[in-house]
Short mmCIF file of C-alpha atoms in Angstrom, two decimals:
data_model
loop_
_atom_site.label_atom_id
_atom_site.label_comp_id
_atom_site.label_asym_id
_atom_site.label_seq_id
_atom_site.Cartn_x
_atom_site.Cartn_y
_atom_site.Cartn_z
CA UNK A 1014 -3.25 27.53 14.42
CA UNK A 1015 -7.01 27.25 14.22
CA UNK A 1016 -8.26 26.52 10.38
CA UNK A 1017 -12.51 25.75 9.59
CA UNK A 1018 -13.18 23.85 6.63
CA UNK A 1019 -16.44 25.11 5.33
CA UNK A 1020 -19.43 24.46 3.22
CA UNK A 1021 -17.91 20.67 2.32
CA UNK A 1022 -19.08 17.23 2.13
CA UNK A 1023 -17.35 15.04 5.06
CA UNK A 1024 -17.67 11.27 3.61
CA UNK A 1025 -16.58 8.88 6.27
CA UNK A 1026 -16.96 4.65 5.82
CA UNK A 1027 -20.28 4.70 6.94
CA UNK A 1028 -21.94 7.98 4.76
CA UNK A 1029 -21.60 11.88 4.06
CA UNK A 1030 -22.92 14.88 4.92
CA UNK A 1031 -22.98 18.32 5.15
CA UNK A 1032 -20.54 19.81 7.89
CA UNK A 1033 -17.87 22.15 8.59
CA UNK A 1034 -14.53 21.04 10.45
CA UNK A 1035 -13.01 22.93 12.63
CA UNK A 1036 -9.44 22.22 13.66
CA UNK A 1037 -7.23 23.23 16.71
CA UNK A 1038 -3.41 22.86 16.29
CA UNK A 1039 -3.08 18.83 15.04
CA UNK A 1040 -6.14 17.75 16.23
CA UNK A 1041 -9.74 18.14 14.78
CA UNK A 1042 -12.00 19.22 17.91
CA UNK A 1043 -15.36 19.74 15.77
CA UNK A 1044 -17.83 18.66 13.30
CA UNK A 1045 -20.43 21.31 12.74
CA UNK A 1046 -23.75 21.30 10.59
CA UNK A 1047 -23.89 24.23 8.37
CA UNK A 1048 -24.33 27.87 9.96
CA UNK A 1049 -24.46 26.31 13.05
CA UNK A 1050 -23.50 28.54 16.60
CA UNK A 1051 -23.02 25.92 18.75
CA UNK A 1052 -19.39 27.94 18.91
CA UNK A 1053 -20.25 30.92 17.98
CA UNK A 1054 -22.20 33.16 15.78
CA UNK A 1055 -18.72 34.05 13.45
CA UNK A 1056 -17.08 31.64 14.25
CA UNK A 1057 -15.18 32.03 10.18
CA UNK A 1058 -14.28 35.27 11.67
CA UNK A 1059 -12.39 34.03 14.74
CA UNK A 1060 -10.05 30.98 13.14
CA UNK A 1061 -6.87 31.37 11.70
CA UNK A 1062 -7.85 30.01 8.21
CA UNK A 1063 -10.61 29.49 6.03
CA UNK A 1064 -10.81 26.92 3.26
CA UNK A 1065 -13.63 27.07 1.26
CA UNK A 1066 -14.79 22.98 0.60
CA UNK A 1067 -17.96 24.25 -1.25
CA UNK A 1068 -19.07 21.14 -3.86
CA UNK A 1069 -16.13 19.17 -2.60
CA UNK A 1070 -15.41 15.86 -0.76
CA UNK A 1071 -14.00 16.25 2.73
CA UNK A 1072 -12.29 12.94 3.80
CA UNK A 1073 -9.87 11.65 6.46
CA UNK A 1074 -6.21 11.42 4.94
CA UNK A 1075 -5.06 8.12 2.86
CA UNK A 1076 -3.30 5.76 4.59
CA UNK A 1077 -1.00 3.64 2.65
CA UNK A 1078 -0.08 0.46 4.47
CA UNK A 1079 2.11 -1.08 2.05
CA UNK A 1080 5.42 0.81 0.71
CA UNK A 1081 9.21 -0.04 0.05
CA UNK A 1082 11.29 3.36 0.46
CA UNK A 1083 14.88 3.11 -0.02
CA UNK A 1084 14.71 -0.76 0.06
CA UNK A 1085 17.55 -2.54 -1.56
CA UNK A 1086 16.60 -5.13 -3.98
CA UNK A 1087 18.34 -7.00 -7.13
CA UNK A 1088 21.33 -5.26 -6.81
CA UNK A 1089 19.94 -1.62 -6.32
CA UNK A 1090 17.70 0.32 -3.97
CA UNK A 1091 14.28 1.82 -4.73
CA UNK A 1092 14.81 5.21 -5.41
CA UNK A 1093 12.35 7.06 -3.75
CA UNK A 1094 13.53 8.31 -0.16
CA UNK A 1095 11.61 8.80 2.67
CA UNK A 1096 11.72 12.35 2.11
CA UNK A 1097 10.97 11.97 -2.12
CA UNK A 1098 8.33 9.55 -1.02
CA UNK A 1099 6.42 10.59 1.73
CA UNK A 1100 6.43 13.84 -0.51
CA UNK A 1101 4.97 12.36 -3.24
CA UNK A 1102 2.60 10.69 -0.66
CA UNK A 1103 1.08 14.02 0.26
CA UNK A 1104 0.52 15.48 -2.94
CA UNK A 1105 -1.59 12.47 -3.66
CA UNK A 1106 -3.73 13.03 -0.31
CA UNK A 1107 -1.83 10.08 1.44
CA UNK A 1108 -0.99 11.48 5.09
CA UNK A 1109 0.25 8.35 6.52
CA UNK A 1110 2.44 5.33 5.56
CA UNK A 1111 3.29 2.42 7.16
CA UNK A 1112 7.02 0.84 5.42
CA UNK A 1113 8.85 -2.13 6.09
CA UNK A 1114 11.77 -2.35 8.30
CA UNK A 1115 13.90 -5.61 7.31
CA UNK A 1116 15.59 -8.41 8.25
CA UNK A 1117 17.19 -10.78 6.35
CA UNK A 1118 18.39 -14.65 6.94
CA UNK A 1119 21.72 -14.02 8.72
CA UNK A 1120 20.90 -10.62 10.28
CA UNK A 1121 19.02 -9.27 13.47
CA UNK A 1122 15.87 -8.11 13.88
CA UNK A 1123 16.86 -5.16 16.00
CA UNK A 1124 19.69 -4.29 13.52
CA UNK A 1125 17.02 -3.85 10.96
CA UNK A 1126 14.57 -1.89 12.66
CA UNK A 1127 17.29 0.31 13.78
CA UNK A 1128 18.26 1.17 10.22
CA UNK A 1129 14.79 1.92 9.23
CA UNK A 1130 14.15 4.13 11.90
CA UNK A 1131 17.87 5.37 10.50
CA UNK A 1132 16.56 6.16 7.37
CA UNK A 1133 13.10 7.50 7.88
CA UNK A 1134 13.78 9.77 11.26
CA UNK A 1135 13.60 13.50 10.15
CA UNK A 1136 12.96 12.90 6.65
CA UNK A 1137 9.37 12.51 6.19
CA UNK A 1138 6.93 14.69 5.06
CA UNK A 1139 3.67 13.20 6.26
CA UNK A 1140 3.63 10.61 9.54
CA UNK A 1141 5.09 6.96 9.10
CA UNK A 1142 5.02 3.44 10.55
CA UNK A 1143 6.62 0.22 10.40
CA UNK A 1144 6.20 -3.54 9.95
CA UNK A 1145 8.84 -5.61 10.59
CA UNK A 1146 10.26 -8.42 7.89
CA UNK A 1147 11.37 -11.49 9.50
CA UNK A 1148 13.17 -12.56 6.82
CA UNK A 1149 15.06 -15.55 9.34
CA UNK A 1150 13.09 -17.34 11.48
CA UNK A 1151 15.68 -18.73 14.25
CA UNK A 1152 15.24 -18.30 17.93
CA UNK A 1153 16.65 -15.14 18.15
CA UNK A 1154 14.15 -13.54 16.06
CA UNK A 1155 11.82 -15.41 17.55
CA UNK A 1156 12.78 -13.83 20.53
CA UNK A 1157 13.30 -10.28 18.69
CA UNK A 1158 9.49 -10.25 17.95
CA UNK A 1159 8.52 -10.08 21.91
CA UNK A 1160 10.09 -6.73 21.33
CA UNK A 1161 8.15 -5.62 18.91
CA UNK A 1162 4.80 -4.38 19.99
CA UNK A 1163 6.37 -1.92 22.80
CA UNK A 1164 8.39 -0.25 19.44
CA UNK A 1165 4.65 0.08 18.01
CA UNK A 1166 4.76 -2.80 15.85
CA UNK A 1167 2.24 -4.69 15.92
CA UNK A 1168 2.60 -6.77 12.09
CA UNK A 1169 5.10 -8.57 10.65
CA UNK A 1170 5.46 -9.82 7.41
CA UNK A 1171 7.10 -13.31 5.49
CA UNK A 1172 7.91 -14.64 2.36
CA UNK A 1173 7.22 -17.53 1.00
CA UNK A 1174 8.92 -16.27 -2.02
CA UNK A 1175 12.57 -15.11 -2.73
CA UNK A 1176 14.50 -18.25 -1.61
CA UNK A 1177 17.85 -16.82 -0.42
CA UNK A 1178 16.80 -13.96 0.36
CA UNK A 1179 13.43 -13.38 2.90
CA UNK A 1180 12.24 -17.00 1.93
CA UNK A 1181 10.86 -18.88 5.05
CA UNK A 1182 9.81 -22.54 4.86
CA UNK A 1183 6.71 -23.75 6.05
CA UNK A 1184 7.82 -24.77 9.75
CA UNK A 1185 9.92 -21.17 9.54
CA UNK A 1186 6.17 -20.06 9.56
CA UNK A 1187 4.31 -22.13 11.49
CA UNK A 1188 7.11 -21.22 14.13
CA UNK A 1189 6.67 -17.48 13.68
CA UNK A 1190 2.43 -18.02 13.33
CA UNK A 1191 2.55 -19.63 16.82
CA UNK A 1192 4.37 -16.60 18.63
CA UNK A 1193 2.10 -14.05 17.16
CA UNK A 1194 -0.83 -15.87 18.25
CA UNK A 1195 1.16 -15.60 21.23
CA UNK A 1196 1.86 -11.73 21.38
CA UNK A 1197 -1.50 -10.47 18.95
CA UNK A 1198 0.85 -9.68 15.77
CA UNK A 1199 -0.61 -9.76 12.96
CA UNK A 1200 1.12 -12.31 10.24
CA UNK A 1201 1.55 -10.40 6.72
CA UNK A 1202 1.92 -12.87 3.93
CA UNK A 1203 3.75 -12.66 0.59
CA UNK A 1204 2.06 -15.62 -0.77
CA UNK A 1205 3.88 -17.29 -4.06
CA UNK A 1206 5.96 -20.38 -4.23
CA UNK A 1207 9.05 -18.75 -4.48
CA UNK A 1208 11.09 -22.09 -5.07
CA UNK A 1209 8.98 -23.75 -7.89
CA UNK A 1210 8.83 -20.26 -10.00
CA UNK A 1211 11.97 -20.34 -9.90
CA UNK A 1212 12.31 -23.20 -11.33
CA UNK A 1213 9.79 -22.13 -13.98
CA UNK A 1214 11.81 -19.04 -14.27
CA UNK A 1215 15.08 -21.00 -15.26
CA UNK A 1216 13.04 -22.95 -17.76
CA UNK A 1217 11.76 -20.01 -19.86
CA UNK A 1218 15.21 -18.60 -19.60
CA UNK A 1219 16.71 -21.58 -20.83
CA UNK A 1220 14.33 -21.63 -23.84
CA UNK A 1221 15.69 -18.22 -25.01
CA UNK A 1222 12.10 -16.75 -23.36
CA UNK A 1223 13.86 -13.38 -21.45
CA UNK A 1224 11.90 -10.65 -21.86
CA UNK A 1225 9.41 -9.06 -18.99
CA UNK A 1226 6.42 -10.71 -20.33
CA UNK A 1227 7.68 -13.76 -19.11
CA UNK A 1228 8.23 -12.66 -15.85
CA UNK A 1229 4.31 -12.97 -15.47
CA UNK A 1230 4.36 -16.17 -16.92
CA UNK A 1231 6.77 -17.79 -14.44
CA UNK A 1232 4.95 -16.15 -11.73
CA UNK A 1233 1.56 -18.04 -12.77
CA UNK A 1234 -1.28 -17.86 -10.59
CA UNK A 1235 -1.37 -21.68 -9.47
CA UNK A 1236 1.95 -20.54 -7.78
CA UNK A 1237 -0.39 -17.64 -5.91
CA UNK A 1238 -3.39 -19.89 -4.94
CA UNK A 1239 -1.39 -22.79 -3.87
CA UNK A 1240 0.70 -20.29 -1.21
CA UNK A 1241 -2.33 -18.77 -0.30
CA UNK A 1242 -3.88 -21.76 0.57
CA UNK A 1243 -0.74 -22.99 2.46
CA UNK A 1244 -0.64 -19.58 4.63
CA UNK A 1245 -4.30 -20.18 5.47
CA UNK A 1246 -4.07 -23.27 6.75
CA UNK A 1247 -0.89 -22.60 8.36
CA UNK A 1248 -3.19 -19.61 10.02
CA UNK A 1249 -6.41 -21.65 10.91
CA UNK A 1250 -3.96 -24.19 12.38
CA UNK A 1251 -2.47 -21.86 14.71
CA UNK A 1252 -5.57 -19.74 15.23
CA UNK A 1253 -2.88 -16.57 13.88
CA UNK A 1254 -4.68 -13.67 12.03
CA UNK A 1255 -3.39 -13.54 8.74
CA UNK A 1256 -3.14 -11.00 6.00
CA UNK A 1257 -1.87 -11.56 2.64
CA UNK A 1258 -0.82 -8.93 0.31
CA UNK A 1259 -1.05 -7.35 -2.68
CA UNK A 1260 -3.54 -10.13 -4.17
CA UNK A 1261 -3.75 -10.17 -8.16
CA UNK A 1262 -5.05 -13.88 -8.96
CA UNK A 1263 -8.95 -14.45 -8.71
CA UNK A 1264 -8.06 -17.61 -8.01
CA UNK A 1265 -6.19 -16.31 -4.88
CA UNK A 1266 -9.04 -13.99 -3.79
CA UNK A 1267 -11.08 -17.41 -3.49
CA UNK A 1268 -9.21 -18.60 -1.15
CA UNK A 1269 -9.46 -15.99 1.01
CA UNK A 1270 -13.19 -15.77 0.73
CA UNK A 1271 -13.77 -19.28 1.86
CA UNK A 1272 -11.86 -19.29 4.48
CA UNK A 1273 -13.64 -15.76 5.67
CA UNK A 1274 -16.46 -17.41 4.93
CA UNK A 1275 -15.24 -20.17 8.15
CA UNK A 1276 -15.26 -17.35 10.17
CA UNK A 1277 -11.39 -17.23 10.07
CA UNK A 1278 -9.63 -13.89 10.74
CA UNK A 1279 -7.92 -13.96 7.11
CA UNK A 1280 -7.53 -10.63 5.22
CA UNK A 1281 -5.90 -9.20 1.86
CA UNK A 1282 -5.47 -6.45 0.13
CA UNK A 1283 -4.79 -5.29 -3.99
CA UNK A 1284 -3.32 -2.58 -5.41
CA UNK A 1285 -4.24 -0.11 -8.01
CA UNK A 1286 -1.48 -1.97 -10.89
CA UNK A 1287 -3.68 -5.09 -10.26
CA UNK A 1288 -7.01 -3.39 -10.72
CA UNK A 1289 -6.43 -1.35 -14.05
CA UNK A 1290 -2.63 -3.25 -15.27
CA UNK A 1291 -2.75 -6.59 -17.17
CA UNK A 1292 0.06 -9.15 -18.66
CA UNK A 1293 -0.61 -8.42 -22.30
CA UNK A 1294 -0.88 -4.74 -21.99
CA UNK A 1295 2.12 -3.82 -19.63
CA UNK A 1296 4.47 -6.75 -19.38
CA UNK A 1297 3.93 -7.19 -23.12
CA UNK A 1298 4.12 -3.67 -24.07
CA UNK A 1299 6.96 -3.30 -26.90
CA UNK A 1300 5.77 0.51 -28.23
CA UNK A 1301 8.67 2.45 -26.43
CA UNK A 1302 11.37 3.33 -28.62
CA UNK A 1303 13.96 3.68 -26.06
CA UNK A 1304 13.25 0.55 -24.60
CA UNK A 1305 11.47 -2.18 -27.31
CA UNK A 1306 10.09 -5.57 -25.98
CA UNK A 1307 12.15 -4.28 -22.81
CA UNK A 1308 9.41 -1.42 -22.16
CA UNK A 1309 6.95 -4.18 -20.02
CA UNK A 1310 10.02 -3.30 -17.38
CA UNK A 1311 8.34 -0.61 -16.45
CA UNK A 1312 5.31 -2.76 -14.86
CA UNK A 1313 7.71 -6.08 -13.33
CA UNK A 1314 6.37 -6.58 -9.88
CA UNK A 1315 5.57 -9.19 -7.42
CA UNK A 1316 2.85 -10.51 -7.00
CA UNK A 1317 2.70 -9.90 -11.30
CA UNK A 1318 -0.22 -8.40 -13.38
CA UNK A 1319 -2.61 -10.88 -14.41
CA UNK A 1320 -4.16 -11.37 -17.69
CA UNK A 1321 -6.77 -9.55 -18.75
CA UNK A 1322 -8.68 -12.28 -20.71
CA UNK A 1323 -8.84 -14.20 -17.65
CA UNK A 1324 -10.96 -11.87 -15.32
CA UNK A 1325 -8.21 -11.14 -12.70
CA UNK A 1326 -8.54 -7.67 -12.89
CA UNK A 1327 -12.56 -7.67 -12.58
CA UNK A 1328 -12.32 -10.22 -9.79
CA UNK A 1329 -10.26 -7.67 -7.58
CA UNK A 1330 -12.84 -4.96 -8.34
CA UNK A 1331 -15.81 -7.40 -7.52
CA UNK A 1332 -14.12 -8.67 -4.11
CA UNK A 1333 -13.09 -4.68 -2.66
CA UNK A 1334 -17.11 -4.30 -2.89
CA UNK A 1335 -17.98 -7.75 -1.22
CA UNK A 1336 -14.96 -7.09 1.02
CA UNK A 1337 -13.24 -10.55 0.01
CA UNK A 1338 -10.51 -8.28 0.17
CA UNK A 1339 -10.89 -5.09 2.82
CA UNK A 1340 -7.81 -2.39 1.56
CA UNK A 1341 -5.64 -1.24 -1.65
CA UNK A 1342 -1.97 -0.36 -1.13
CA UNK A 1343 0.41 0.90 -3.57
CA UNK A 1344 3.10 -2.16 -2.52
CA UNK A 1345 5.13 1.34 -3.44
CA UNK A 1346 8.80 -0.06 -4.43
CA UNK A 1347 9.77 2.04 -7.84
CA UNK A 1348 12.69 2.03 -9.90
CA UNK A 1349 13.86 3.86 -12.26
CA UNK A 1350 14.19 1.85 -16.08
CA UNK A 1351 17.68 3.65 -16.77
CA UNK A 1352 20.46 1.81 -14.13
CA UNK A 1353 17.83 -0.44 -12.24
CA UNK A 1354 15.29 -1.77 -14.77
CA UNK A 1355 17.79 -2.38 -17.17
CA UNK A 1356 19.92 -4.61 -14.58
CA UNK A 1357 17.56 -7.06 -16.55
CA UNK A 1358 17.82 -6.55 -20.07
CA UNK A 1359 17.86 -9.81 -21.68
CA UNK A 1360 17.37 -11.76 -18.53
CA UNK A 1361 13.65 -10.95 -16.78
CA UNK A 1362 14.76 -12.70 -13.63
CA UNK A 1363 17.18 -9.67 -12.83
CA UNK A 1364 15.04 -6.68 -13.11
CA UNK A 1365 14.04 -5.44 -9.68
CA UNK A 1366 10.75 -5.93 -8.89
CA UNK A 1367 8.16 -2.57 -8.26
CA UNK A 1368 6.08 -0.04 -9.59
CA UNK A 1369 6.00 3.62 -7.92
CA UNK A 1370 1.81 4.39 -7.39
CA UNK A 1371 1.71 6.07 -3.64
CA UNK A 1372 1.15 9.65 -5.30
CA UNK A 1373 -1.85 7.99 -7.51
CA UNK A 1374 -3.40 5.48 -5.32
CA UNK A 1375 -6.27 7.65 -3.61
CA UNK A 1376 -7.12 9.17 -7.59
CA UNK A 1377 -7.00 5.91 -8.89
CA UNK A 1378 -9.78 4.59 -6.49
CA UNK A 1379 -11.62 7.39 -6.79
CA UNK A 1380 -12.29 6.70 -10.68
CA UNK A 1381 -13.41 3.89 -9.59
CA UNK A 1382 -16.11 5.57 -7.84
CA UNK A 1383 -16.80 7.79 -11.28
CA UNK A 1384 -16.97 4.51 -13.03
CA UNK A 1385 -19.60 2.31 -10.76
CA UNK A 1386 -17.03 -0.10 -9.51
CA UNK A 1387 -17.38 1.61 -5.60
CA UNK A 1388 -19.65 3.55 -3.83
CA UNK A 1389 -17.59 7.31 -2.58
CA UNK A 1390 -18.24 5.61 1.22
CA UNK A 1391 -16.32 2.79 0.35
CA UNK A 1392 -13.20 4.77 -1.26
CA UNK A 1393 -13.05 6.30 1.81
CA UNK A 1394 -13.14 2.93 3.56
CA UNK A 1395 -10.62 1.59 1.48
CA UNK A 1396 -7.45 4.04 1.34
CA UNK A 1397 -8.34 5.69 4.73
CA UNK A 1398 -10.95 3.94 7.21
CA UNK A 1399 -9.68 -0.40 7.33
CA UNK A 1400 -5.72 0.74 7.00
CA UNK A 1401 -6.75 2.52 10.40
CA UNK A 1402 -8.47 0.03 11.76
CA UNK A 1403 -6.09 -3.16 10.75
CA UNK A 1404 -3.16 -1.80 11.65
CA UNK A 1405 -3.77 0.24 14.91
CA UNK A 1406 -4.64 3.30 13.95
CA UNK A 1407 -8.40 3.88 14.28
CA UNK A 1408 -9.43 6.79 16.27
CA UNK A 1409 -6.28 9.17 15.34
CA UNK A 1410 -6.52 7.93 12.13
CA UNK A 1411 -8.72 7.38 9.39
CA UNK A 1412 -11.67 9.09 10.66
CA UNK A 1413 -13.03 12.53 11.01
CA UNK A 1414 -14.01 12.92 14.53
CA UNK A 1415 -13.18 15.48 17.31
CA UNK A 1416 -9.88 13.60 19.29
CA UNK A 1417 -9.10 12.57 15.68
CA UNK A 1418 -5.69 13.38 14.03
CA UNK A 1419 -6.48 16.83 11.76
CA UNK A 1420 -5.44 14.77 8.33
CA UNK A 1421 -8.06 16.05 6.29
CA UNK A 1422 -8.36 16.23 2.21
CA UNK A 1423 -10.09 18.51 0.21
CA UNK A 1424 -11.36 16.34 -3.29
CA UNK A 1425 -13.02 17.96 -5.98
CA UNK A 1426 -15.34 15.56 -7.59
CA UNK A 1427 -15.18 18.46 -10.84
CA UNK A 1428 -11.60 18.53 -10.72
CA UNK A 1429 -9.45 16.80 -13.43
CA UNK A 1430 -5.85 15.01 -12.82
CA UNK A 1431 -3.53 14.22 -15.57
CA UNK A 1432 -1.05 11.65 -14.88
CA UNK A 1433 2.39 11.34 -16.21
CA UNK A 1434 5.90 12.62 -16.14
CA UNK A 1435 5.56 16.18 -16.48
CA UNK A 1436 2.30 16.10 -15.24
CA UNK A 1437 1.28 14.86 -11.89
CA UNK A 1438 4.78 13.67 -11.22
CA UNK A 1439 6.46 13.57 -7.74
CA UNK A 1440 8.27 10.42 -7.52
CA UNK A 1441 11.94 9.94 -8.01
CA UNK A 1442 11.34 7.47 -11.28
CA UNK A 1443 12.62 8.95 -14.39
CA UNK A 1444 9.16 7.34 -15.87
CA UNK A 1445 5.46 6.61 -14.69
CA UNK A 1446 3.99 3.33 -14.72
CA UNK A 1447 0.76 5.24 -15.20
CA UNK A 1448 1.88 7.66 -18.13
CA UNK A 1449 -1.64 8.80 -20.07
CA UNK A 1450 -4.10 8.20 -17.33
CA UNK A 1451 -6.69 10.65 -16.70
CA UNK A 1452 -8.80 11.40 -13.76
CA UNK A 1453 -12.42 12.81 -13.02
CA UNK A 1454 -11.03 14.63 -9.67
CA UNK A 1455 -8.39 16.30 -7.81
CA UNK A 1456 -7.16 16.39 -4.72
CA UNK A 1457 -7.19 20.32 -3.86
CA UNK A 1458 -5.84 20.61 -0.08
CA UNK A 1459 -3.73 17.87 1.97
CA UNK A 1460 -3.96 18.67 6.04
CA UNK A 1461 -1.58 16.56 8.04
CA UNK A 1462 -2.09 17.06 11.50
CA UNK A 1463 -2.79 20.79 11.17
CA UNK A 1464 -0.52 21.68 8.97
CA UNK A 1465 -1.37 22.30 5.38
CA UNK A 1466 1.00 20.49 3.31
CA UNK A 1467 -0.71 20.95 0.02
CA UNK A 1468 -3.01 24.10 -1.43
CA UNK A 1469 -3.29 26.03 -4.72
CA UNK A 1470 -1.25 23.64 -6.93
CA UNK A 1471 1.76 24.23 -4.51
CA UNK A 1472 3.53 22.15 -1.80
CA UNK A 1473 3.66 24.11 1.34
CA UNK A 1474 5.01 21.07 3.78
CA UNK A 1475 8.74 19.91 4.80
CA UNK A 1476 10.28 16.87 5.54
CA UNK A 1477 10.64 16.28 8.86
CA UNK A 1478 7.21 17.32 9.75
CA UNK A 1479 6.00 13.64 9.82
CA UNK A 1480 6.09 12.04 12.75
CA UNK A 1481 7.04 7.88 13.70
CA UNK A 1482 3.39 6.49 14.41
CA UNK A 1483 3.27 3.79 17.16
CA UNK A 1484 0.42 1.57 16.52
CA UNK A 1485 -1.56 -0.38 18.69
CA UNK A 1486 -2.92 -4.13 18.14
CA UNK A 1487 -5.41 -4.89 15.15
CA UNK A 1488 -9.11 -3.68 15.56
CA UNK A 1489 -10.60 -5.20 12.70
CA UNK A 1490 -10.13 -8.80 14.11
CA UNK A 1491 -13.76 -10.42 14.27
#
């Protein structure tokens, strides 16, 4: 199958220009100025398809390097599956994910991986990855994680959150810091003190304080800065590249910088709920009929949204353009409110924690580009161009170049997206945590390695077409 995408704008990290792309089977082999013959003097005539890019974007395919499908949590399990998801992935322009295979204190890392690869193998409709949780540090995960990078994993992540469940103390860390060092993982971070918002947690439940509001308030961001702080020096002690996710305190963010600033190989990300969501408007929402001062359960996630009238959300804006912080994930982990939600009705500590954004995430930073807050470059740089690079990817991925990976989207900057149940809806949640929000664009066709998966409003891929990605070592390391 040969298809030429003509008369578009191909943005890439570094700028844009005028070019046709022409692609052979899953693999982009050119990138042609306009009406040139290098290959011919029809060369529309002699490929399989057409699509007409005229006065639209031509970008590499989104890469989201932070979701949660199928993973069990409070009781329940997100409900997206890796076939729901990674569907919902590719009608957003995401081509790619990278998930989380996990292990938790008392189980194996190999058992874990082997149930992720379980669950995702034949079921996805765009290509897939893993990290790994280490959610025990003993010696036989220790061990476990030599294994890794010859399965393609090449990142691991730890809590320092969730005691009980994928908590690890400090020398759990500095333990599992020193073997990556060893083996060129890179260390993902969820950074909160787990064990003293707890006890905040119990104290606001205790005072009769138990709706989802408060579940922002326990999670303050002093708890945030202080574990970000500890991670880094845990890091710069063991000379381990670190990345902490889904940032939302500014606080946080300056932690991060300095440290860059030290020439340390420290990274983060955000995601889109910490960009546009805030305390008082989500967690505090009480409108919903059907739900009351319960409705903020819609938005419960960890890290939490920050309040508005404290900056946060202008910080993380401010440090994707001075690349304090270098990607935006989704942290995709959704739930629906009716069964899971409301496993925390009257007690905020229950409800499982996530919000469902993968089908949203590459529209969401695009407004940002219609609004000032990024250059187009960047947004390309962003959801496509760093996930590539960080994780292993770079050169398949994330790029449009001949060798490269044919994941291609057509974007039409005069397009118009509605979002909301009904809508632009794809996810397995029986609601959207971004119901009402409207965007100047539209993704028009989603390539995944040749393949057309979306065109013309309709959904022309299948699960199983994606395929298990194995990465290589970092390449944004400095």
């Amino acid at each position: 199958m040969t298809i030429l995408i003509k008369g578009g704008t191909v943005v890439s990290s570094t700028g844009r220009s005028e070019a046709d792309v022409l692609v052979d089977g899953e693999t982009i082999v050119a990138v042609l100025a306009p009406g040139s013959t290098l290959l011919g003097h029809d060369l529309a005539g002699s490929v399989d398809q057409v699509i007409d890019a005229t006065g639209k974007y031509v970008i590499p395919g989104g890469i989201d390097a932070h979701t949660h499908m199928q993973l069990p949590f409070g009781g329940t399990e997100a409900c997206d599956t890796f076939e729901t998801g990674t569907i919902a992935a590719a009608w957003g322009g995401t081509t790619s994910i990278i998930d989380f295979a996990v292990q938790k204190t008392g189980e194996r890392v190999e058992d874990g991986l082997s149930a992720w690869h379980e669950k995702a193998r034949g079921n996805c409709a765009v290509d897939y990855g893993f990290h790994q949780i280490v959610g025990g540090v003993d010696e036989h995960s220790l061990k476990a994680m030599e294994t890794l990078v010859d399965e393609g994993i090449t990142s691991y992540k730890m809590f320092m959150a969730y005691p009980g469940v994928f908590y690890a103390t400090d020398d759990q860390i500095l333990r599992a810091m020193q073997k990556a060092r060893e083996l060129g993982l890179l260390t993902m971070m969820h950074a909160e003190n787990g064990p003293a918002i707890d006890v905040l947690a119990e104290q606001l439940y205790n005072q009769g304080k138990t709706t989802p509001y408060f579940h922002g308030i326990a999670r303050a961001w002093q708890m945030e800065e202080e574990a970000t702080h500890r991670a880094i020096m845990l890091a710069n002690l063991t000379e381990a590249p670190l990345y902490v996710v889904h940032v939302s305190a500014k606080q946080a963010v300056e932690q991060l910088a300095t440290a860059r600033d030290r020439g340390q190989n420290v990274f983060g990300e955000t995601c889109p709920q910490y960009l546009y969501l805030s305390l008082e408007e989500q967690l505090g929402a009480a409108g919903d009929p059907t739900w009351g001062d319960f409705e903020g359960a819609k938005w419960v996630c960890s890290t939490p949204l920050r309040s508005r009238a404290e900056g946060h959300q202008d910080a993380m804006w401010q440090a994707l353009r001075t690349n304090d912080l270098q990607m935006v994930s989704t942290d995709h982990c959704p739930f629906c409110m009716k069964d899971q939600k409301e496993l925390g009705r009257g007690d905020f500590r229950a409800i499982p924690n996530g919000i469902g954004s993968i089908e949203h995430r590459m529209d969401l930073l695009y407004q940002g580009v219609v609004t000032g807050e990024i250059t187009l470059e960047r947004w390309v740089e962003l959801t496509s161009t760093t996930p590539a690079r960080m994780f292993g990817l770079y050169g398949r991925k994330g790029v449009i170049q001949p060798g490269a990976d044919a994941d291609l989207v057509v974007y039409d900057p005069e397009g118009h997206t509605s979002i909301g149940v009904g809508k632009t809806h794809h996810m397995a949640m029986d609601h959207s945590a971004w119901e009402g929000y409207e965007i100047d664009g539209h993704v028009d066709v989603v390539v995944s390695r040749g393949t057309v998966l979306v065109a013309d409003g309709e959904f022309h891929g299948r699960a199983g077409h994606g395929q298990y990605l194995k990465r290589g070592l970092t390449q944004y390391l400095t």
